[in-house]
Amino acid sequence: MPQRGRPRGFDREEALRRAMEVFWTQGYDNASLADLTRAMGINAPSLYATFGSKEALFHEAVELYVRTEGSGIWEQVETAPTARAAIAHVLRATAEAFTRGDTPRGCMIVLAAPQMQGANAQVCDALKAHRQANGCLLERRLKRAVEEGELPASTDCRALASYFVTVQHGMSIQARDGASRETLQAIADCAMASWSALTS
C-alpha cells in the first residue's frame, strides 16, 4: 500500500514556502489541493494533518510572506526622517521587491486575494486587514508630519495615504504583467514628483 503520511525528511518550513509560492502565483481560489500537494511534496491527508485545512495553510503562508519576501518595504515608514522620505522608500523598495528574479512577481497580499462574491470571508478579511494596516501606517506617518511642520495643517492625510497605497498596489499589477524594475522605478518617480502639488 502507498504511504499516507509525510515523507521521510519532511521539512515543514520548506513545504510552507512552496505552498506560499503556489498561492502567490495562482491566488487562493485557483490554488487547488492537487496544486498544493504536488508543490509541497506531500499527499492530502498529510497536508490536513500538518496544517489543518487549505485556509489555515493559506494564513500561515501569508504570515511567512510578510516575514520574508514581503519584508523591507514598510518597516522604515515610522523611522524615516521625513514622511516624504518614508513614502519614497516604500515605492522604490516596492519596485525592487516586486521584480526579484527568483520569486513570483508582485505582492502576494494583493494578488492572492479571492473574488469577494462567494469567496471565503475569513481569507478576504485577513488580506483586507493586511492592506488596510499599510494605509493606516502611512496615514499615521503623514499626521506626524503635519504635527512636525513638514506638511501643512490642511493636508488630507487619509486621502494622501490612500493615493500612495493605490500606486503601490498598482505597481503589483504592473509587475505581475511583466513590467521591468526600471518601469516600476519610473512609476515611483512619477508618484513622488507629485508630492509638492499634493501637499501644498
PDB file of C-alpha atoms in Angstrom:
ATOM      1  CA  MET A   1       0.000   0.000   0.000  1.00  0.00           C
ATOM      2  CA  PRO A   2       1.239   3.540  -0.708  1.00  0.00           C
ATOM      3  CA  GLN A   3       2.407   5.603   2.231  1.00  0.00           C
ATOM      4  CA  ARG A   4      -0.191   8.025   3.589  1.00  0.00           C
ATOM      5  CA  GLY A   5       1.944  10.063   5.949  1.00  0.00           C
ATOM      6  CA  ARG A   6       4.600  12.672   5.475  1.00  0.00           C
ATOM      7  CA  PRO A   7       7.703  11.581   3.565  1.00  0.00           C
ATOM      8  CA  ARG A   8      10.912  10.916   5.449  1.00  0.00           C
ATOM      9  CA  GLY A   9      12.889  14.092   5.974  1.00  0.00           C
ATOM     10  CA  PHE A  10       9.766  16.235   5.711  1.00  0.00           C
ATOM     11  CA  ASP A  11      10.639  19.919   6.106  1.00  0.00           C
ATOM     12  CA  ARG A  12       7.559  21.805   7.270  1.00  0.00           C
ATOM     13  CA  GLU A  13       9.028  25.236   6.587  1.00  0.00           C
ATOM     14  CA  GLU A  14      10.075  24.302   3.059  1.00  0.00           C
ATOM     15  CA  ALA A  15       6.652  22.804   2.362  1.00  0.00           C
ATOM     16  CA  LEU A  16       5.053  26.006   3.633  1.00  0.00           C
ATOM     17  CA  ARG A  17       7.294  28.086   1.386  1.00  0.00           C
ATOM     18  CA  ARG A  18       6.274  26.039  -1.628  1.00  0.00           C
ATOM     19  CA  ALA A  19       2.615  26.477  -0.710  1.00  0.00           C
ATOM     20  CA  MET A  20       3.224  30.212  -0.376  1.00  0.00           C
ATOM     21  CA  GLU A  21       4.561  30.335  -3.927  1.00  0.00           C
ATOM     22  CA  VAL A  22       1.503  28.474  -5.250  1.00  0.00           C
ATOM     23  CA  PHE A  23      -0.892  30.871  -3.516  1.00  0.00           C
ATOM     24  CA  TRP A  24       1.227  33.842  -4.597  1.00  0.00           C
ATOM     25  CA  THR A  25       1.183  32.770  -8.235  1.00  0.00           C
ATOM     26  CA  GLN A  26      -2.352  31.387  -8.539  1.00  0.00           C
ATOM     27  CA  GLY A  27      -4.288  33.138  -5.789  1.00  0.00           C
ATOM     28  CA  TYR A  28      -6.319  31.486  -3.056  1.00  0.00           C
ATOM     29  CA  ASP A  29      -9.273  30.431  -5.191  1.00  0.00           C
ATOM     30  CA  ASN A  30      -7.271  28.995  -8.081  1.00  0.00           C
ATOM     31  CA  ALA A  31      -4.793  27.067  -5.945  1.00  0.00           C
ATOM     32  CA  SER A  32      -6.248  23.556  -5.914  1.00  0.00           C
ATOM     33  CA  LEU A  33      -5.435  20.891  -3.368  1.00  0.00           C
ATOM     34  CA  ALA A  34      -3.675  18.967  -6.144  1.00  0.00           C
ATOM     35  CA  ASP A  35      -1.535  22.024  -6.967  1.00  0.00           C
ATOM     36  CA  LEU A  36      -0.588  22.459  -3.334  1.00  0.00           C
ATOM     37  CA  THR A  37       0.225  18.842  -2.534  1.00  0.00           C
ATOM     38  CA  ARG A  38       2.244  18.477  -5.732  1.00  0.00           C
ATOM     39  CA  ALA A  39       4.318  21.553  -4.924  1.00  0.00           C
ATOM     40  CA  MET A  40       4.727  20.617  -1.269  1.00  0.00           C
ATOM     41  CA  GLY A  41       5.672  17.010  -1.973  1.00  0.00           C
ATOM     42  CA  ILE A  42       3.028  15.558   0.357  1.00  0.00           C
ATOM     43  CA  ASN A  43      -0.401  13.982  -0.022  1.00  0.00           C
ATOM     44  CA  ALA A  44      -3.747  15.455   1.023  1.00  0.00           C
ATOM     45  CA  PRO A  45      -4.067  13.583   4.350  1.00  0.00           C
ATOM     46  CA  SER A  46      -0.602  14.792   5.316  1.00  0.00           C
ATOM     47  CA  LEU A  47      -1.473  18.373   4.395  1.00  0.00           C
ATOM     48  CA  TYR A  48      -4.555  18.286   6.594  1.00  0.00           C
ATOM     49  CA  ALA A  49      -2.694  16.573   9.431  1.00  0.00           C
ATOM     50  CA  THR A  50       0.100  19.156   9.339  1.00  0.00           C
ATOM     51  CA  PHE A  51      -1.741  22.404   8.571  1.00  0.00           C
ATOM     52  CA  GLY A  52      -5.385  21.654   9.341  1.00  0.00           C
ATOM     53  CA  SER A  53      -7.038  22.973   6.186  1.00  0.00           C
ATOM     54  CA  LYS A  54      -6.389  24.883   2.991  1.00  0.00           C
ATOM     55  CA  GLU A  55      -7.490  28.076   4.726  1.00  0.00           C
ATOM     56  CA  ALA A  56      -5.172  27.535   7.688  1.00  0.00           C
ATOM     57  CA  LEU A  57      -2.334  26.749   5.287  1.00  0.00           C
ATOM     58  CA  PHE A  58      -3.030  29.974   3.423  1.00  0.00           C
ATOM     59  CA  HIS A  59      -2.946  32.059   6.608  1.00  0.00           C
ATOM     60  CA  GLU A  60       0.410  30.535   7.530  1.00  0.00           C
ATOM     61  CA  ALA A  61       1.664  31.181   4.008  1.00  0.00           C
ATOM     62  CA  VAL A  62       0.652  34.840   4.256  1.00  0.00           C
ATOM     63  CA  GLU A  63       2.489  35.220   7.564  1.00  0.00           C
ATOM     64  CA  LEU A  64       5.560  33.618   6.004  1.00  0.00           C
ATOM     65  CA  TYR A  65       5.339  36.041   3.084  1.00  0.00           C
ATOM     66  CA  VAL A  66       5.100  39.021   5.445  1.00  0.00           C
ATOM     67  CA  ARG A  67       8.174  37.833   7.375  1.00  0.00           C
ATOM     68  CA  THR A  68      10.264  37.068   4.311  1.00  0.00           C
ATOM     69  CA  GLU A  69       9.552  38.144   0.736  1.00  0.00           C
ATOM     70  CA  GLY A  70       7.184  40.934   1.754  1.00  0.00           C
ATOM     71  CA  SER A  71       9.570  42.485   4.250  1.00  0.00           C
ATOM     72  CA  GLY A  72      11.757  45.521   3.674  1.00  0.00           C
ATOM     73  CA  ILE A  73       9.045  47.748   2.175  1.00  0.00           C
ATOM     74  CA  TRP A  74       7.035  49.129   5.087  1.00  0.00           C
ATOM     75  CA  GLU A  75       9.370  48.773   8.069  1.00  0.00           C
ATOM     76  CA  GLN A  76      11.086  52.168   7.642  1.00  0.00           C
ATOM     77  CA  VAL A  77       7.916  54.259   7.434  1.00  0.00           C
ATOM     78  CA  GLU A  78       8.000  55.273  11.096  1.00  0.00           C
ATOM     79  CA  THR A  79      11.772  55.726  11.329  1.00  0.00           C
ATOM     80  CA  ALA A  80      12.418  57.648   8.106  1.00  0.00           C
ATOM     81  CA  PRO A  81      13.467  61.266   8.759  1.00  0.00           C
ATOM     82  CA  THR A  82      10.507  62.706   6.836  1.00  0.00           C
ATOM     83  CA  ALA A  83       7.163  61.487   5.536  1.00  0.00           C
ATOM     84  CA  ARG A  84       8.360  62.186   2.017  1.00  0.00           C
ATOM     85  CA  ALA A  85      11.426  60.001   2.552  1.00  0.00           C
ATOM     86  CA  ALA A  86       9.238  57.276   4.053  1.00  0.00           C
ATOM     87  CA  ILE A  87       6.921  57.128   1.052  1.00  0.00           C
ATOM     88  CA  ALA A  88       9.780  57.355  -1.428  1.00  0.00           C
ATOM     89  CA  HIS A  89      11.373  54.371   0.279  1.00  0.00           C
ATOM     90  CA  VAL A  90       8.112  52.381   0.138  1.00  0.00           C
ATOM     91  CA  LEU A  91       7.743  52.917  -3.588  1.00  0.00           C
ATOM     92  CA  ARG A  92      11.366  52.336  -4.509  1.00  0.00           C
ATOM     93  CA  ALA A  93      11.637  49.253  -2.304  1.00  0.00           C
ATOM     94  CA  THR A  94       8.436  48.035  -3.934  1.00  0.00           C
ATOM     95  CA  ALA A  95       9.980  48.368  -7.405  1.00  0.00           C
ATOM     96  CA  GLU A  96      12.912  46.233  -6.285  1.00  0.00           C
ATOM     97  CA  ALA A  97      10.971  43.625  -4.292  1.00  0.00           C
ATOM     98  CA  PHE A  98       8.314  43.059  -6.939  1.00  0.00           C
ATOM     99  CA  THR A  99      10.869  42.291  -9.668  1.00  0.00           C
ATOM    100  CA  ARG A 100      13.201  39.855  -7.931  1.00  0.00           C
ATOM    101  CA  GLY A 101      14.056  37.110 -10.375  1.00  0.00           C
ATOM    102  CA  ASP A 102      13.727  34.132  -8.040  1.00  0.00           C
ATOM    103  CA  THR A 103      10.189  34.723  -6.714  1.00  0.00           C
ATOM    104  CA  PRO A 104       6.754  35.368  -8.231  1.00  0.00           C
ATOM    105  CA  ARG A 105       6.205  38.971  -9.257  1.00  0.00           C
ATOM    106  CA  GLY A 106       4.088  41.467  -7.364  1.00  0.00           C
ATOM    107  CA  CYS A 107       2.621  41.389  -3.868  1.00  0.00           C
ATOM    108  CA  MET A 108       1.026  38.224  -2.530  1.00  0.00           C
ATOM    109  CA  ILE A 109      -1.281  40.246  -0.249  1.00  0.00           C
ATOM    110  CA  VAL A 110      -2.726  41.997  -3.303  1.00  0.00           C
ATOM    111  CA  LEU A 111      -2.570  39.270  -5.920  1.00  0.00           C
ATOM    112  CA  ALA A 112      -3.738  36.277  -3.859  1.00  0.00           C
ATOM    113  CA  ALA A 113      -6.995  37.942  -2.851  1.00  0.00           C
ATOM    114  CA  PRO A 114     -10.082  35.948  -3.896  1.00  0.00           C
ATOM    115  CA  GLN A 115     -13.072  37.490  -5.603  1.00  0.00           C
ATOM    116  CA  MET A 116     -15.444  38.769  -2.932  1.00  0.00           C
ATOM    117  CA  GLN A 117     -18.609  37.207  -4.340  1.00  0.00           C
ATOM    118  CA  GLY A 118     -18.949  33.733  -2.854  1.00  0.00           C
ATOM    119  CA  ALA A 119     -15.388  33.779  -1.541  1.00  0.00           C
ATOM    120  CA  ASN A 120     -14.034  32.612   1.795  1.00  0.00           C
ATOM    121  CA  ALA A 121     -14.912  35.504   4.115  1.00  0.00           C
ATOM    122  CA  GLN A 122     -12.079  34.808   6.558  1.00  0.00           C
ATOM    123  CA  VAL A 123      -9.476  34.870   3.792  1.00  0.00           C
ATOM    124  CA  CYS A 124     -10.910  38.071   2.332  1.00  0.00           C
ATOM    125  CA  ASP A 125     -10.993  39.754   5.741  1.00  0.00           C
ATOM    126  CA  ALA A 126      -7.429  38.724   6.591  1.00  0.00           C
ATOM    127  CA  LEU A 127      -5.978  40.102   3.362  1.00  0.00           C
ATOM    128  CA  LYS A 128      -8.073  43.252   3.647  1.00  0.00           C
ATOM    129  CA  ALA A 129      -6.732  43.779   7.160  1.00  0.00           C
ATOM    130  CA  HIS A 130      -3.138  43.499   5.918  1.00  0.00           C
ATOM    131  CA  ARG A 131      -3.783  46.023   3.149  1.00  0.00           C
ATOM    132  CA  GLN A 132      -5.584  48.450   5.451  1.00  0.00           C
ATOM    133  CA  ALA A 133      -2.797  48.232   8.015  1.00  0.00           C
ATOM    134  CA  ASN A 134      -0.326  49.615   5.493  1.00  0.00           C
ATOM    135  CA  GLY A 135      -2.654  52.504   4.689  1.00  0.00           C
ATOM    136  CA  CYS A 136      -3.097  53.270   8.385  1.00  0.00           C
ATOM    137  CA  LEU A 137       0.674  53.188   8.844  1.00  0.00           C
ATOM    138  CA  LEU A 138       1.134  55.809   6.126  1.00  0.00           C
ATOM    139  CA  GLU A 139      -1.707  57.914   7.468  1.00  0.00           C
ATOM    140  CA  ARG A 140      -0.152  57.975  10.947  1.00  0.00           C
ATOM    141  CA  ARG A 141       3.208  58.990   9.477  1.00  0.00           C
ATOM    142  CA  LEU A 142       1.584  61.796   7.498  1.00  0.00           C
ATOM    143  CA  LYS A 143      -0.275  63.050  10.566  1.00  0.00           C
ATOM    144  CA  ARG A 144       3.028  63.149  12.412  1.00  0.00           C
ATOM    145  CA  ALA A 145       4.481  65.137   9.519  1.00  0.00           C
ATOM    146  CA  VAL A 146       1.674  67.675   9.975  1.00  0.00           C
ATOM    147  CA  GLU A 147       2.426  67.916  13.699  1.00  0.00           C
ATOM    148  CA  GLU A 148       6.143  68.387  12.977  1.00  0.00           C
ATOM    149  CA  GLY A 149       5.521  71.077  10.370  1.00  0.00           C
ATOM    150  CA  GLU A 150       6.658  69.104   7.337  1.00  0.00           C
ATOM    151  CA  LEU A 151       3.128  69.224   5.903  1.00  0.00           C
ATOM    152  CA  PRO A 152       0.517  71.979   6.149  1.00  0.00           C
ATOM    153  CA  ALA A 153      -2.330  71.605   8.641  1.00  0.00           C
ATOM    154  CA  SER A 154      -4.800  71.417   5.738  1.00  0.00           C
ATOM    155  CA  THR A 155      -3.313  68.144   4.443  1.00  0.00           C
ATOM    156  CA  ASP A 156      -5.886  65.383   3.983  1.00  0.00           C
ATOM    157  CA  CYS A 157      -3.696  62.636   5.409  1.00  0.00           C
ATOM    158  CA  ARG A 158      -6.174  59.842   4.772  1.00  0.00           C
ATOM    159  CA  ALA A 159      -6.608  60.733   1.107  1.00  0.00           C
ATOM    160  CA  LEU A 160      -2.862  61.174   0.630  1.00  0.00           C
ATOM    161  CA  ALA A 161      -2.121  57.816   2.252  1.00  0.00           C
ATOM    162  CA  SER A 162      -4.792  56.152   0.116  1.00  0.00           C
ATOM    163  CA  TYR A 163      -3.292  57.660  -3.021  1.00  0.00           C
ATOM    164  CA  PHE A 164       0.194  56.277  -2.397  1.00  0.00           C
ATOM    165  CA  VAL A 165      -1.141  52.883  -1.291  1.00  0.00           C
ATOM    166  CA  THR A 166      -3.149  52.761  -4.534  1.00  0.00           C
ATOM    167  CA  VAL A 167       0.023  53.496  -6.522  1.00  0.00           C
ATOM    168  CA  GLN A 168       1.838  50.741  -4.643  1.00  0.00           C
ATOM    169  CA  HIS A 169      -0.954  48.239  -5.315  1.00  0.00           C
ATOM    170  CA  GLY A 170      -0.941  49.221  -8.983  1.00  0.00           C
ATOM    171  CA  MET A 171       2.785  48.522  -9.142  1.00  0.00           C
ATOM    172  CA  SER A 172       1.970  44.977  -8.044  1.00  0.00           C
ATOM    173  CA  ILE A 173      -0.366  44.511 -11.008  1.00  0.00           C
ATOM    174  CA  GLN A 174       2.202  46.026 -13.347  1.00  0.00           C
ATOM    175  CA  ALA A 175       4.867  43.661 -12.021  1.00  0.00           C
ATOM    176  CA  ARG A 176       2.635  40.624 -12.500  1.00  0.00           C
ATOM    177  CA  ASP A 177       2.014  41.778 -16.084  1.00  0.00           C
ATOM    178  CA  GLY A 178       5.755  41.810 -16.745  1.00  0.00           C
ATOM    179  CA  ALA A 179       6.815  45.407 -16.097  1.00  0.00           C
ATOM    180  CA  SER A 180      10.563  45.786 -15.605  1.00  0.00           C
ATOM    181  CA  ARG A 181      12.203  47.161 -12.498  1.00  0.00           C
ATOM    182  CA  GLU A 182      13.057  50.291 -14.462  1.00  0.00           C
ATOM    183  CA  THR A 183       9.383  50.792 -15.347  1.00  0.00           C
ATOM    184  CA  LEU A 184       8.322  50.400 -11.720  1.00  0.00           C
ATOM    185  CA  GLN A 185      11.026  52.809 -10.597  1.00  0.00           C
ATOM    186  CA  ALA A 186       9.759  55.320 -13.157  1.00  0.00           C
ATOM    187  CA  ILE A 187       6.227  54.931 -11.723  1.00  0.00           C
ATOM    188  CA  ALA A 188       7.629  55.571  -8.248  1.00  0.00           C
ATOM    189  CA  ASP A 189       9.450  58.662  -9.509  1.00  0.00           C
ATOM    190  CA  CYS A 190       6.275  59.993 -11.144  1.00  0.00           C
ATOM    191  CA  ALA A 191       4.304  59.494  -7.950  1.00  0.00           C
ATOM    192  CA  MET A 192       6.949  61.282  -5.894  1.00  0.00           C
ATOM    193  CA  ALA A 193       7.107  64.114  -8.441  1.00  0.00           C
ATOM    194  CA  SER A 194       3.507  64.881  -7.491  1.00  0.00           C
ATOM    195  CA  TRP A 195       4.414  65.293  -3.797  1.00  0.00           C
ATOM    196  CA  SER A 196       4.689  69.087  -3.893  1.00  0.00           C
ATOM    197  CA  ALA A 197       1.359  69.525  -5.666  1.00  0.00           C
ATOM    198  CA  LEU A 198      -0.386  67.081  -3.327  1.00  0.00           C
ATOM    199  CA  THR A 199       0.997  68.597  -0.135  1.00  0.00           C
ATOM    200  CA  SER A 200       0.905  72.332  -0.869  1.00  0.00           C
TER     201      SER A 200
END
